[in-house]
PDB file of C-alpha atoms in Angstrom:
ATOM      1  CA  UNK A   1      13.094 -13.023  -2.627  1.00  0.00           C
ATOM      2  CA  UNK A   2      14.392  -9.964  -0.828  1.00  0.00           C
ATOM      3  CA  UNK A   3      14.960 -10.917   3.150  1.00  0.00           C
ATOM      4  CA  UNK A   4      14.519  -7.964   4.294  1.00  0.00           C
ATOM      5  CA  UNK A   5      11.234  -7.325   2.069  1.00  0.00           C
ATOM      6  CA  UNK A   6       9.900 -11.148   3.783  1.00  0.00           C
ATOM      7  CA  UNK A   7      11.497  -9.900   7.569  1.00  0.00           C
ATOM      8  CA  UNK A   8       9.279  -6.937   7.355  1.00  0.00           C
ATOM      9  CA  UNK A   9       6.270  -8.190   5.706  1.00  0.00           C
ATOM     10  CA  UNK A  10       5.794 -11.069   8.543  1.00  0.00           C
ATOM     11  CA  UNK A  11       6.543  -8.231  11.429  1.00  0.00           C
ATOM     12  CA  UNK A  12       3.875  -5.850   9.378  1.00  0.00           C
ATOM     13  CA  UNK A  13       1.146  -8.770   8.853  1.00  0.00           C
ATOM     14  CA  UNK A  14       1.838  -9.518  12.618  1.00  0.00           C
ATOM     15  CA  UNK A  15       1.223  -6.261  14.181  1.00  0.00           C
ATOM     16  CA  UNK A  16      -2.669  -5.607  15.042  1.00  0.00           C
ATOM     17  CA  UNK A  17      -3.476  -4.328  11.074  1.00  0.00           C
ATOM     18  CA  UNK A  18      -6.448  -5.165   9.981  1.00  0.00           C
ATOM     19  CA  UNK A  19      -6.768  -7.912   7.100  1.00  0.00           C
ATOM     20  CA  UNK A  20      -7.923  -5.898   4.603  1.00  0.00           C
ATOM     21  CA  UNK A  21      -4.759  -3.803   5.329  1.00  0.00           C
ATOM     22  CA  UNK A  22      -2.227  -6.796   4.555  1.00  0.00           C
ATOM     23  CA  UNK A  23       0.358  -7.510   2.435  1.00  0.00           C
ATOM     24  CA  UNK A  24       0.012 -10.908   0.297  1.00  0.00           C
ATOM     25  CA  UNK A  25       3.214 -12.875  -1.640  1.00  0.00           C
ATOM     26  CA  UNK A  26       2.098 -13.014  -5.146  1.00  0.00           C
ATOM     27  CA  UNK A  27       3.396 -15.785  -7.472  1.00  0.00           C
ATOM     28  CA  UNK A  28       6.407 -16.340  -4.815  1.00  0.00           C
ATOM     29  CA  UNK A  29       8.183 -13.725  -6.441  1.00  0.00           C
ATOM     30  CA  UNK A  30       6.797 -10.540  -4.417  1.00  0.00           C
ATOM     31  CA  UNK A  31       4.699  -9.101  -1.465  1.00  0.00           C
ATOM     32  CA  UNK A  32       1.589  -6.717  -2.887  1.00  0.00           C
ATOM     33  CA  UNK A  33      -1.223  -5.189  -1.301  1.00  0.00           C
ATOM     34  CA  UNK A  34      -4.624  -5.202  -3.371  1.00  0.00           C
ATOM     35  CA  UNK A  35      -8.247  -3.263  -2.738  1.00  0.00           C
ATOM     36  CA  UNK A  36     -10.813  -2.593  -4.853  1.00  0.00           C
ATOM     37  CA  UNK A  37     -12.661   0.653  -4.083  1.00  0.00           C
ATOM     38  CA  UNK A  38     -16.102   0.604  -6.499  1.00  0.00           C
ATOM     39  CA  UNK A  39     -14.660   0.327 -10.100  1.00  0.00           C
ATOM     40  CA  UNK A  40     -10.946   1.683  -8.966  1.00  0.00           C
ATOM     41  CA  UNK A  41      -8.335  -1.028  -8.592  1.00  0.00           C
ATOM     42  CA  UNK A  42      -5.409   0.325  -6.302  1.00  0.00           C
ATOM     43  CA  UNK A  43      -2.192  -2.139  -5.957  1.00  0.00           C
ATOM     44  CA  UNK A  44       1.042  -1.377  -3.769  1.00  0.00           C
ATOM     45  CA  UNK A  45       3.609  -3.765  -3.968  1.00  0.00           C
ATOM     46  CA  UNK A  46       6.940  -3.565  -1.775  1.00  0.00           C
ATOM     47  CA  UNK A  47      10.341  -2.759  -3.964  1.00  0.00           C
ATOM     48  CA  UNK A  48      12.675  -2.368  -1.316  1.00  0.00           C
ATOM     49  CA  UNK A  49      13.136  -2.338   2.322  1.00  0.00           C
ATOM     50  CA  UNK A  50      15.920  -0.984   4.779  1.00  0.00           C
ATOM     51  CA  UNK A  51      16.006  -0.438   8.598  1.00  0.00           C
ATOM     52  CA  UNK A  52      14.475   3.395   8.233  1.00  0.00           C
ATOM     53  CA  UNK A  53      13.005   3.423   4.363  1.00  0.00           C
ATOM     54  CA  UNK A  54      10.324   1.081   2.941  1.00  0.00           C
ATOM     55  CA  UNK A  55       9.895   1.841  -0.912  1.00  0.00           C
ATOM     56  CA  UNK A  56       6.351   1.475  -2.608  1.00  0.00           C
ATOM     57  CA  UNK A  57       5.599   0.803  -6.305  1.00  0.00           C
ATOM     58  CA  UNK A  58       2.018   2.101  -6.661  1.00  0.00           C
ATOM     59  CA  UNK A  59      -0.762   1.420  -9.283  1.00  0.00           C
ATOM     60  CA  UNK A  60      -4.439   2.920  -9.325  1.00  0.00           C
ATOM     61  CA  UNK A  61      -6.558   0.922 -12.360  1.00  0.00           C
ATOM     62  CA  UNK A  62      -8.006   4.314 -13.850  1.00  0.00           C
ATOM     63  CA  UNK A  63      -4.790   6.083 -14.235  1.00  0.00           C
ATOM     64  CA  UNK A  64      -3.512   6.668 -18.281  1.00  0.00           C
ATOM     65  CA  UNK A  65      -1.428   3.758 -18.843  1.00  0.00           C
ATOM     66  CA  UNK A  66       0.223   0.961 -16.415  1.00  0.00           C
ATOM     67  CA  UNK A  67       2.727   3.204 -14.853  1.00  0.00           C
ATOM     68  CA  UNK A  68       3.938   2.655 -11.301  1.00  0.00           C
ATOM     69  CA  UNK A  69       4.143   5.895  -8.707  1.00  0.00           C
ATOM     70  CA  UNK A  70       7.100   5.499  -6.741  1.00  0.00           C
ATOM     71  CA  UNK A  71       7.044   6.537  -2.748  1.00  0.00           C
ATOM     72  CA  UNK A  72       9.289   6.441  -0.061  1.00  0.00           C
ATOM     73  CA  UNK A  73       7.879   6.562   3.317  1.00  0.00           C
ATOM     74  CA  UNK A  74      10.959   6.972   5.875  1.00  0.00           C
ATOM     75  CA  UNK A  75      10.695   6.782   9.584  1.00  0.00           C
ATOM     76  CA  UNK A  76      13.406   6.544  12.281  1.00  0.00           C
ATOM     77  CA  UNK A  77      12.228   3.923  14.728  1.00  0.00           C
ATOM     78  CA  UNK A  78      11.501   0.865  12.811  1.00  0.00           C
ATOM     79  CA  UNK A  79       8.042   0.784  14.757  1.00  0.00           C
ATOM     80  CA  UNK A  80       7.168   3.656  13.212  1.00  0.00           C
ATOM     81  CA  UNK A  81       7.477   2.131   9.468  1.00  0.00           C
ATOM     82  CA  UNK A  82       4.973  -0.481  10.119  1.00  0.00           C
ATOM     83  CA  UNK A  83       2.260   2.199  11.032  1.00  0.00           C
ATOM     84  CA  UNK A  84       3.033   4.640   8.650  1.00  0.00           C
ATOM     85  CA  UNK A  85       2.638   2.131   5.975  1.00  0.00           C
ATOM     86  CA  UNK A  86      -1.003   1.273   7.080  1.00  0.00           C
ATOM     87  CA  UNK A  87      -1.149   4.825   7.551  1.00  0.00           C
ATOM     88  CA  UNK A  88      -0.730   5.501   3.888  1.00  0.00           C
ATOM     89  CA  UNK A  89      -3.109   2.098   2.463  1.00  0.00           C
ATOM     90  CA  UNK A  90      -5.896   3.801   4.998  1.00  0.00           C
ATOM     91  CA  UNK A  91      -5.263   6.984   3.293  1.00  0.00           C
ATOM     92  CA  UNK A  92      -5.303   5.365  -0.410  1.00  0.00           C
ATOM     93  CA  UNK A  93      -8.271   3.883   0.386  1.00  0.00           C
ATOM     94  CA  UNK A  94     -10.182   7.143   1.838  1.00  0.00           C
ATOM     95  CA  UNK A  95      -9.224   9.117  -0.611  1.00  0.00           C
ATOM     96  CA  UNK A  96     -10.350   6.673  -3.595  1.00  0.00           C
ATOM     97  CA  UNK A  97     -13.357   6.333  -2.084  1.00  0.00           C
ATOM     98  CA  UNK A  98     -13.808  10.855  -1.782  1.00  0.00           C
ATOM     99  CA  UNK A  99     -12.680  10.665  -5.470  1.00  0.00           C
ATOM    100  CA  UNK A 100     -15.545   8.407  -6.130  1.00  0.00           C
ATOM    101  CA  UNK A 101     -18.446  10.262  -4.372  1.00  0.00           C
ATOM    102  CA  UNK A 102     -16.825  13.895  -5.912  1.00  0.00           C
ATOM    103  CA  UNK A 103     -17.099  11.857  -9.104  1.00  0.00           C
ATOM    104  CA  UNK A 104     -20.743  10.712  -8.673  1.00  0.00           C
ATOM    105  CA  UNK A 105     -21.853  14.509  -7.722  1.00  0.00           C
ATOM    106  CA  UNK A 106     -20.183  15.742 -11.101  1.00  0.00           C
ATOM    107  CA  UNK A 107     -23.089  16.677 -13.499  1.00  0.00           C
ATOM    108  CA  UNK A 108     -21.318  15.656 -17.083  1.00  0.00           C
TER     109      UNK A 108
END
């Protein structure tokens, strides 16, 4: 396991995030972040963390295939990481949830 991936996870989990917001380790081998949003499945897991970059493999369940997005969410202060990463799984989750409700309006 990747210290710095484990350094920032337990500063992340630490700070005032909500639980639903935190990462978990899965199967000892990595740190992921799960929520299900209706029938849509979204999954983040951590690939790689520095002092100013945290890199995100991302998954939504209705997507073609089992491909991973890859994002890079960069900040200078390291305080800043922390909240723009709950920044972006708030985001994921709001817009899942206005995909849904655009989705339910369709009429085909």
């Amino acid at each position: 396991m990747n210290k710095e991936i484990e350094n920032f996870v337990g500063r992340y989990n630490n700070t005032f995030i909500p639980e639903k917001y935190k990462f978990e380790l899965v199967e000892g081998s990595y740190y992921a972040w799960n929520c299900e949003v209706s029938h849509i499945k979204l999954f983040v897991m951590i690939k790689s963390v520095s002092e100013t970059k945290v890199v995100l493999n991302c998954r939504r369940s209705n997507k073609e295939g089992k491909k991973f997005t890859t994002v890079e969410i960069t900040e200078p202060p390291y305080w800043d990481i922390y909240q723009t990463v709950y920044h972006f799984l708030i985001e994921a989750v709001e817009n899942t949830e206005a995909l849904i409700e655009l989705e339910s309006k369709m009429k085909f």
